[in-house]
Amino acid sequence: MALEFNFAGKTAIVTGGARGIGRCIADAFSKAGANVCIFDQLDNEYFQGDLSCKEDLEAFVQKVLEEYGSVDFIVNNAAPLNKGMEECSWEDFNKALMVGVSAPFYLTKLLADHLNSKASIVNISSSRDRMSQAQTESYSAAKGGIAALTHAMAVSLASRARVNSISPGWIDTRGNSFSGSDAGQHPAGRVGRPEDIAAMVLFLCSDAAGFITAENICIDGGMTHLMIYHGDEGWKLEQD
């Protein structure tokens, strides 16, 4: 039986909330009764802006505080650019760090004195904070950075807010159906869904998680713990 959460009267911020995992998180908060403030570069119902822009972050915070006065939950979900050694420029790499690490830090800093009692901050990292594919340096660095930022903020905000991170694995955001080796490389037997992440976000923001802070929770169906050799789980390495 799924847990039910009541966040009526609470205010939740979700960056990157216009689509994908962020949209699912925003919808879950809304269904639980919360006021949801989305920040995304894509068109959305609350605020459209650039997370790498200091002025946009400040304008967003001003809007939230003018409308609600304070905040209960911050979900730093927006995805940074994913490029590697071959294509990633100096500007690309730093833009990825700004979206993935600097923006969550600055957004939290701006709101630190406006957090309600029992506030919770959830940073969305990735299983790429511990494993990589080739040509993913900008994304992996940003996700590793926010995982470390999490426990630093948890200590700095002790008694004011709990701060945790979630590291999703393979999450399908397009409603596809996967079977065979795609499902088999997950001990859970399937590819992840956005709802798997949204459920954990709401749990971490609830009183049920009141003794959890400075933690990273990997939600990947066990994929990062399954050793796969050539031929295992129907998987084969194909090389040119």
PDB file of C-alpha atoms in Angstrom:
ATOM      1  CA  MET A   1       0.000   0.000   0.000  1.00  0.00           C
ATOM      2  CA  ALA A   2       1.422   3.362  -1.032  1.00  0.00           C
ATOM      3  CA  LEU A   3       2.109   5.989   1.598  1.00  0.00           C
ATOM      4  CA  GLU A   4      -0.172   9.001   1.484  1.00  0.00           C
ATOM      5  CA  PHE A   5       1.191  12.445   2.270  1.00  0.00           C
ATOM      6  CA  ASN A   6      -0.638  15.579   3.336  1.00  0.00           C
ATOM      7  CA  PHE A   7       1.288  18.765   2.589  1.00  0.00           C
ATOM      8  CA  ALA A   8      -1.685  21.124   2.623  1.00  0.00           C
ATOM      9  CA  GLY A   9      -0.526  24.681   3.266  1.00  0.00           C
ATOM     10  CA  LYS A  10       3.121  23.806   2.566  1.00  0.00           C
ATOM     11  CA  THR A  11       5.195  25.403  -0.174  1.00  0.00           C
ATOM     12  CA  ALA A  12       7.486  23.328  -2.383  1.00  0.00           C
ATOM     13  CA  ILE A  13      10.051  24.510  -4.915  1.00  0.00           C
ATOM     14  CA  VAL A  14      10.967  22.156  -7.759  1.00  0.00           C
ATOM     15  CA  THR A  15      13.664  23.162 -10.235  1.00  0.00           C
ATOM     16  CA  GLY A  16      13.481  21.505 -13.632  1.00  0.00           C
ATOM     17  CA  GLY A  17       9.842  20.820 -12.882  1.00  0.00           C
ATOM     18  CA  ALA A  18       8.402  21.307 -16.363  1.00  0.00           C
ATOM     19  CA  ARG A  19       8.973  17.756 -17.582  1.00  0.00           C
ATOM     20  CA  GLY A  20      10.353  14.323 -16.767  1.00  0.00           C
ATOM     21  CA  ILE A  21      11.190  13.441 -13.182  1.00  0.00           C
ATOM     22  CA  GLY A  22      10.740  17.052 -12.106  1.00  0.00           C
ATOM     23  CA  ARG A  23       7.224  17.203 -13.526  1.00  0.00           C
ATOM     24  CA  CYS A  24       6.333  14.014 -11.698  1.00  0.00           C
ATOM     25  CA  ILE A  25       7.696  15.432  -8.433  1.00  0.00           C
ATOM     26  CA  ALA A  26       5.790  18.688  -8.904  1.00  0.00           C
ATOM     27  CA  ASP A  27       2.561  16.813  -9.640  1.00  0.00           C
ATOM     28  CA  ALA A  28       3.043  14.592  -6.589  1.00  0.00           C
ATOM     29  CA  PHE A  29       3.444  17.628  -4.320  1.00  0.00           C
ATOM     30  CA  SER A  30       0.391  19.235  -5.880  1.00  0.00           C
ATOM     31  CA  LYS A  31      -1.706  16.109  -5.323  1.00  0.00           C
ATOM     32  CA  ALA A  32      -0.558  16.138  -1.689  1.00  0.00           C
ATOM     33  CA  GLY A  33      -1.928  19.675  -1.315  1.00  0.00           C
ATOM     34  CA  ALA A  34       1.268  21.725  -1.493  1.00  0.00           C
ATOM     35  CA  ASN A  35       1.758  25.037  -3.257  1.00  0.00           C
ATOM     36  CA  VAL A  36       4.245  24.196  -6.020  1.00  0.00           C
ATOM     37  CA  CYS A  37       6.726  26.716  -7.404  1.00  0.00           C
ATOM     38  CA  ILE A  38       8.465  25.470 -10.536  1.00  0.00           C
ATOM     39  CA  PHE A  39      11.658  26.978 -11.923  1.00  0.00           C
ATOM     40  CA  ASP A  40      12.503  25.767 -15.414  1.00  0.00           C
ATOM     41  CA  GLN A  41      13.952  27.109 -18.648  1.00  0.00           C
ATOM     42  CA  LEU A  42      10.985  25.506 -20.397  1.00  0.00           C
ATOM     43  CA  ASP A  43       7.569  27.100 -20.378  1.00  0.00           C
ATOM     44  CA  ASN A  44       5.636  26.270 -17.208  1.00  0.00           C
ATOM     45  CA  GLU A  45       2.902  27.596 -14.983  1.00  0.00           C
ATOM     46  CA  TYR A  46       5.113  29.396 -12.448  1.00  0.00           C
ATOM     47  CA  PHE A  47       8.548  30.743 -13.461  1.00  0.00           C
ATOM     48  CA  GLN A  48      10.600  30.435 -16.619  1.00  0.00           C
ATOM     49  CA  GLY A  49      14.266  31.275 -16.274  1.00  0.00           C
ATOM     50  CA  ASP A  50      17.894  30.228 -16.490  1.00  0.00           C
ATOM     51  CA  LEU A  51      19.316  28.529 -13.392  1.00  0.00           C
ATOM     52  CA  SER A  52      22.815  29.605 -14.362  1.00  0.00           C
ATOM     53  CA  CYS A  53      21.710  33.238 -14.160  1.00  0.00           C
ATOM     54  CA  LYS A  54      22.092  34.813 -10.698  1.00  0.00           C
ATOM     55  CA  GLU A  55      19.494  37.473 -11.474  1.00  0.00           C
ATOM     56  CA  ASP A  56      16.899  34.884 -12.509  1.00  0.00           C
ATOM     57  CA  LEU A  57      17.426  32.978  -9.245  1.00  0.00           C
ATOM     58  CA  GLU A  58      16.984  36.179  -7.261  1.00  0.00           C
ATOM     59  CA  ALA A  59      13.834  37.119  -9.194  1.00  0.00           C
ATOM     60  CA  PHE A  60      12.400  33.658  -8.620  1.00  0.00           C
ATOM     61  CA  VAL A  61      13.039  33.801  -4.880  1.00  0.00           C
ATOM     62  CA  GLN A  62      11.491  37.272  -4.693  1.00  0.00           C
ATOM     63  CA  LYS A  63       8.352  35.965  -6.431  1.00  0.00           C
ATOM     64  CA  VAL A  64       8.073  32.966  -4.116  1.00  0.00           C
ATOM     65  CA  LEU A  65       8.519  35.036  -0.960  1.00  0.00           C
ATOM     66  CA  GLU A  66       6.088  37.721  -2.114  1.00  0.00           C
ATOM     67  CA  GLU A  67       3.430  35.081  -2.750  1.00  0.00           C
ATOM     68  CA  TYR A  68       4.043  32.646   0.113  1.00  0.00           C
ATOM     69  CA  GLY A  69       6.380  34.333   2.597  1.00  0.00           C
ATOM     70  CA  SER A  70       8.358  31.207   3.383  1.00  0.00           C
ATOM     71  CA  VAL A  71       9.258  27.777   2.039  1.00  0.00           C
ATOM     72  CA  ASP A  72       8.960  24.233   3.349  1.00  0.00           C
ATOM     73  CA  PHE A  73      10.627  22.126   0.667  1.00  0.00           C
ATOM     74  CA  ILE A  74      13.293  22.702  -1.968  1.00  0.00           C
ATOM     75  CA  VAL A  75      13.917  20.063  -4.620  1.00  0.00           C
ATOM     76  CA  ASN A  76      16.996  20.804  -6.713  1.00  0.00           C
ATOM     77  CA  ASN A  77      16.236  18.618  -9.709  1.00  0.00           C
ATOM     78  CA  ALA A  78      17.246  20.526 -12.858  1.00  0.00           C
ATOM     79  CA  ALA A  79      19.577  18.502 -15.073  1.00  0.00           C
ATOM     80  CA  PRO A  80      22.966  19.901 -16.130  1.00  0.00           C
ATOM     81  CA  LEU A  81      24.435  19.632 -19.602  1.00  0.00           C
ATOM     82  CA  ASN A  82      25.841  16.197 -20.455  1.00  0.00           C
ATOM     83  CA  LYS A  83      28.981  16.451 -22.593  1.00  0.00           C
ATOM     84  CA  GLY A  84      32.430  14.898 -22.455  1.00  0.00           C
ATOM     85  CA  MET A  85      36.071  15.413 -23.287  1.00  0.00           C
ATOM     86  CA  GLU A  86      35.557  15.483 -27.043  1.00  0.00           C
ATOM     87  CA  GLU A  87      32.781  18.087 -27.274  1.00  0.00           C
ATOM     88  CA  CYS A  88      32.554  19.872 -23.943  1.00  0.00           C
ATOM     89  CA  SER A  89      34.004  23.380 -24.015  1.00  0.00           C
ATOM     90  CA  TRP A  90      35.201  25.417 -21.038  1.00  0.00           C
ATOM     91  CA  GLU A  91      31.924  27.333 -21.172  1.00  0.00           C
ATOM     92  CA  ASP A  92      29.835  24.139 -21.420  1.00  0.00           C
ATOM     93  CA  PHE A  93      31.546  22.552 -18.439  1.00  0.00           C
ATOM     94  CA  ASN A  94      31.153  25.584 -16.234  1.00  0.00           C
ATOM     95  CA  LYS A  95      27.519  26.014 -17.305  1.00  0.00           C
ATOM     96  CA  ALA A  96      26.882  22.422 -16.204  1.00  0.00           C
ATOM     97  CA  LEU A  97      28.429  23.125 -12.792  1.00  0.00           C
ATOM     98  CA  MET A  98      26.428  26.327 -12.452  1.00  0.00           C
ATOM     99  CA  VAL A  99      23.123  24.560 -13.133  1.00  0.00           C
ATOM    100  CA  GLY A 100      23.978  21.405 -11.211  1.00  0.00           C
ATOM    101  CA  VAL A 101      25.873  22.748  -8.189  1.00  0.00           C
ATOM    102  CA  SER A 102      26.071  26.551  -7.973  1.00  0.00           C
ATOM    103  CA  ALA A 103      22.330  27.124  -8.500  1.00  0.00           C
ATOM    104  CA  PRO A 104      21.239  24.647  -5.786  1.00  0.00           C
ATOM    105  CA  PHE A 105      23.732  26.263  -3.406  1.00  0.00           C
ATOM    106  CA  TYR A 106      22.654  29.836  -4.174  1.00  0.00           C
ATOM    107  CA  LEU A 107      18.944  29.050  -4.191  1.00  0.00           C
ATOM    108  CA  THR A 108      19.283  27.445  -0.764  1.00  0.00           C
ATOM    109  CA  LYS A 109      21.405  30.350   0.493  1.00  0.00           C
ATOM    110  CA  LEU A 110      18.779  32.873  -0.616  1.00  0.00           C
ATOM    111  CA  LEU A 111      16.028  30.940   1.159  1.00  0.00           C
ATOM    112  CA  ALA A 112      17.937  29.829   4.261  1.00  0.00           C
ATOM    113  CA  ASP A 113      16.353  32.490   6.468  1.00  0.00           C
ATOM    114  CA  HIS A 114      12.872  31.800   5.085  1.00  0.00           C
ATOM    115  CA  LEU A 115      12.607  28.082   5.807  1.00  0.00           C
ATOM    116  CA  ASN A 116       9.710  26.906   7.905  1.00  0.00           C
ATOM    117  CA  SER A 117      10.047  24.478  10.794  1.00  0.00           C
ATOM    118  CA  LYS A 118      10.733  20.905   9.637  1.00  0.00           C
ATOM    119  CA  ALA A 119      11.936  22.126   6.252  1.00  0.00           C
ATOM    120  CA  SER A 120      13.471  19.594   3.904  1.00  0.00           C
ATOM    121  CA  ILE A 121      15.815  19.959   0.952  1.00  0.00           C
ATOM    122  CA  VAL A 122      16.239  17.159  -1.569  1.00  0.00           C
ATOM    123  CA  ASN A 123      18.988  17.302  -4.180  1.00  0.00           C
ATOM    124  CA  ILE A 124      18.673  15.055  -7.203  1.00  0.00           C
ATOM    125  CA  SER A 125      22.065  13.564  -7.945  1.00  0.00           C
ATOM    126  CA  SER A 126      22.550  10.467 -10.124  1.00  0.00           C
ATOM    127  CA  SER A 127      24.091   7.026  -9.994  1.00  0.00           C
ATOM    128  CA  ARG A 128      26.679   8.707 -12.218  1.00  0.00           C
ATOM    129  CA  ASP A 129      28.065  10.194  -9.008  1.00  0.00           C
ATOM    130  CA  ARG A 130      29.737   6.781  -8.606  1.00  0.00           C
ATOM    131  CA  MET A 131      29.916   5.281 -12.124  1.00  0.00           C
ATOM    132  CA  SER A 132      30.285   6.666 -15.631  1.00  0.00           C
ATOM    133  CA  GLN A 133      29.913   6.236 -19.332  1.00  0.00           C
ATOM    134  CA  ALA A 134      32.455   7.735 -21.702  1.00  0.00           C
ATOM    135  CA  GLN A 135      31.989  11.369 -22.705  1.00  0.00           C
ATOM    136  CA  THR A 136      29.846  12.382 -19.716  1.00  0.00           C
ATOM    137  CA  GLU A 137      32.300  14.510 -17.735  1.00  0.00           C
ATOM    138  CA  SER A 138      30.168  17.651 -17.341  1.00  0.00           C
ATOM    139  CA  TYR A 139      27.113  15.756 -16.081  1.00  0.00           C
ATOM    140  CA  SER A 140      29.053  13.363 -13.853  1.00  0.00           C
ATOM    141  CA  ALA A 141      31.054  16.182 -12.263  1.00  0.00           C
ATOM    142  CA  ALA A 142      27.896  18.166 -11.514  1.00  0.00           C
ATOM    143  CA  LYS A 143      26.127  15.165 -10.022  1.00  0.00           C
ATOM    144  CA  GLY A 144      29.143  14.242  -7.921  1.00  0.00           C
ATOM    145  CA  GLY A 145      29.315  17.830  -6.766  1.00  0.00           C
ATOM    146  CA  ILE A 146      25.714  18.008  -5.614  1.00  0.00           C
ATOM    147  CA  ALA A 147      26.085  14.727  -3.726  1.00  0.00           C
ATOM    148  CA  ALA A 148      28.961  16.252  -1.731  1.00  0.00           C
ATOM    149  CA  LEU A 149      27.145  19.578  -1.409  1.00  0.00           C
ATOM    150  CA  THR A 150      24.292  17.704   0.255  1.00  0.00           C
ATOM    151  CA  HIS A 151      26.134  16.619   3.377  1.00  0.00           C
ATOM    152  CA  ALA A 152      27.863  20.006   3.649  1.00  0.00           C
ATOM    153  CA  MET A 153      24.521  21.835   3.581  1.00  0.00           C
ATOM    154  CA  ALA A 154      23.004  19.344   6.011  1.00  0.00           C
ATOM    155  CA  VAL A 155      25.644  20.287   8.576  1.00  0.00           C
ATOM    156  CA  SER A 156      25.390  24.028   7.936  1.00  0.00           C
ATOM    157  CA  LEU A 157      21.584  23.954   8.122  1.00  0.00           C
ATOM    158  CA  ALA A 158      21.404  21.664  11.145  1.00  0.00           C
ATOM    159  CA  SER A 159      18.215  22.297  13.164  1.00  0.00           C
ATOM    160  CA  ARG A 160      16.852  24.454  10.317  1.00  0.00           C
ATOM    161  CA  ALA A 161      16.409  21.883   7.558  1.00  0.00           C
ATOM    162  CA  ARG A 162      17.161  18.290   6.734  1.00  0.00           C
ATOM    163  CA  VAL A 163      19.155  17.906   3.522  1.00  0.00           C
ATOM    164  CA  ASN A 164      19.362  14.668   1.555  1.00  0.00           C
ATOM    165  CA  SER A 165      20.116  13.594  -1.989  1.00  0.00           C
ATOM    166  CA  ILE A 166      18.705  10.948  -4.292  1.00  0.00           C
ATOM    167  CA  SER A 167      20.747   9.216  -6.978  1.00  0.00           C
ATOM    168  CA  PRO A 168      18.404   7.829  -9.640  1.00  0.00           C
ATOM    169  CA  GLY A 169      19.635   5.124 -11.974  1.00  0.00           C
ATOM    170  CA  TRP A 170      17.987   4.389 -15.305  1.00  0.00           C
ATOM    171  CA  ILE A 171      14.631   6.182 -15.157  1.00  0.00           C
ATOM    172  CA  ASP A 172      12.428   6.071 -18.240  1.00  0.00           C
ATOM    173  CA  THR A 173      10.530   9.348 -18.627  1.00  0.00           C
ATOM    174  CA  ARG A 174       8.795   8.496 -21.907  1.00  0.00           C
ATOM    175  CA  GLY A 175       6.507   5.649 -20.877  1.00  0.00           C
ATOM    176  CA  ASN A 176       8.395   3.004 -22.831  1.00  0.00           C
ATOM    177  CA  SER A 177       8.286  -0.703 -22.063  1.00  0.00           C
ATOM    178  CA  PHE A 178      11.570  -2.531 -21.492  1.00  0.00           C
ATOM    179  CA  SER A 179      12.176  -6.252 -21.202  1.00  0.00           C
ATOM    180  CA  GLY A 180      14.954  -8.771 -21.779  1.00  0.00           C
ATOM    181  CA  SER A 181      18.452  -7.630 -20.918  1.00  0.00           C
ATOM    182  CA  ASP A 182      17.283  -4.055 -20.265  1.00  0.00           C
ATOM    183  CA  ALA A 183      15.119  -5.267 -17.402  1.00  0.00           C
ATOM    184  CA  GLY A 184      17.448  -8.132 -16.484  1.00  0.00           C
ATOM    185  CA  GLN A 185      20.379  -5.922 -15.584  1.00  0.00           C
ATOM    186  CA  HIS A 186      18.214  -4.541 -12.755  1.00  0.00           C
ATOM    187  CA  PRO A 187      17.818  -6.874  -9.751  1.00  0.00           C
ATOM    188  CA  ALA A 188      14.403  -5.233  -9.266  1.00  0.00           C
ATOM    189  CA  GLY A 189      13.440  -6.683 -12.652  1.00  0.00           C
ATOM    190  CA  ARG A 190      12.520  -3.483 -14.440  1.00  0.00           C
ATOM    191  CA  VAL A 191      13.670  -0.051 -15.536  1.00  0.00           C
ATOM    192  CA  GLY A 192      12.791   2.794 -13.172  1.00  0.00           C
ATOM    193  CA  ARG A 193       9.886   5.218 -13.476  1.00  0.00           C
ATOM    194  CA  PRO A 194       9.625   8.888 -12.424  1.00  0.00           C
ATOM    195  CA  GLU A 195       7.134   7.854  -9.748  1.00  0.00           C
ATOM    196  CA  ASP A 196       9.891   5.866  -8.035  1.00  0.00           C
ATOM    197  CA  ILE A 197      11.818   9.089  -7.480  1.00  0.00           C
ATOM    198  CA  ALA A 198       8.828  11.278  -6.644  1.00  0.00           C
ATOM    199  CA  ALA A 199       7.725   8.852  -3.922  1.00  0.00           C
ATOM    200  CA  MET A 200      11.114   9.072  -2.225  1.00  0.00           C
ATOM    201  CA  VAL A 201      11.171  12.860  -2.491  1.00  0.00           C
ATOM    202  CA  LEU A 202       7.838  13.132  -0.715  1.00  0.00           C
ATOM    203  CA  PHE A 203       8.916  10.611   1.912  1.00  0.00           C
ATOM    204  CA  LEU A 204      12.103  12.574   2.631  1.00  0.00           C
ATOM    205  CA  CYS A 205      10.027  15.736   3.009  1.00  0.00           C
ATOM    206  CA  SER A 206       7.605  14.092   5.423  1.00  0.00           C
ATOM    207  CA  ASP A 207       7.760  13.705   9.191  1.00  0.00           C
ATOM    208  CA  ALA A 208       8.297   9.976   8.625  1.00  0.00           C
ATOM    209  CA  ALA A 209      11.849  10.841   7.540  1.00  0.00           C
ATOM    210  CA  GLY A 210      12.469  13.192  10.457  1.00  0.00           C
ATOM    211  CA  PHE A 211      15.673  11.417  11.535  1.00  0.00           C
ATOM    212  CA  ILE A 212      17.201  11.234   8.049  1.00  0.00           C
ATOM    213  CA  THR A 213      19.617  13.941   6.968  1.00  0.00           C
ATOM    214  CA  ALA A 214      22.949  14.231   5.117  1.00  0.00           C
ATOM    215  CA  GLU A 215      22.210  10.967   3.323  1.00  0.00           C
ATOM    216  CA  ASN A 216      22.336   9.889  -0.295  1.00  0.00           C
ATOM    217  CA  ILE A 217      19.782   7.313  -1.397  1.00  0.00           C
ATOM    218  CA  CYS A 218      20.473   5.468  -4.635  1.00  0.00           C
ATOM    219  CA  ILE A 219      17.297   4.403  -6.433  1.00  0.00           C
ATOM    220  CA  ASP A 220      18.460   2.287  -9.339  1.00  0.00           C
ATOM    221  CA  GLY A 221      16.732  -1.066  -8.981  1.00  0.00           C
ATOM    222  CA  GLY A 222      20.016  -2.479  -7.698  1.00  0.00           C
ATOM    223  CA  MET A 223      21.747  -1.903 -11.032  1.00  0.00           C
ATOM    224  CA  THR A 224      24.956  -0.436  -9.593  1.00  0.00           C
ATOM    225  CA  HIS A 225      25.443  -3.553  -7.434  1.00  0.00           C
ATOM    226  CA  LEU A 226      24.940  -6.188 -10.128  1.00  0.00           C
ATOM    227  CA  MET A 227      28.158  -7.417 -11.724  1.00  0.00           C
ATOM    228  CA  ILE A 228      27.524  -8.168 -15.389  1.00  0.00           C
ATOM    229  CA  TYR A 229      30.005 -10.060 -17.515  1.00  0.00           C
ATOM    230  CA  HIS A 230      29.724 -10.783 -21.227  1.00  0.00           C
ATOM    231  CA  GLY A 231      26.724 -13.035 -21.729  1.00  0.00           C
ATOM    232  CA  ASP A 232      25.175 -12.386 -18.295  1.00  0.00           C
ATOM    233  CA  GLU A 233      21.535 -11.310 -18.136  1.00  0.00           C
ATOM    234  CA  GLY A 234      21.402 -11.441 -21.951  1.00  0.00           C
ATOM    235  CA  TRP A 235      23.938  -8.637 -22.169  1.00  0.00           C
ATOM    236  CA  LYS A 236      26.681  -8.663 -24.797  1.00  0.00           C
ATOM    237  CA  LEU A 237      29.415  -6.151 -25.443  1.00  0.00           C
ATOM    238  CA  GLU A 238      29.464  -5.188 -29.093  1.00  0.00           C
ATOM    239  CA  GLN A 239      32.560  -3.518 -30.477  1.00  0.00           C
ATOM    240  CA  ASP A 240      33.300  -2.172 -33.927  1.00  0.00           C
TER     241      ASP A 240
END
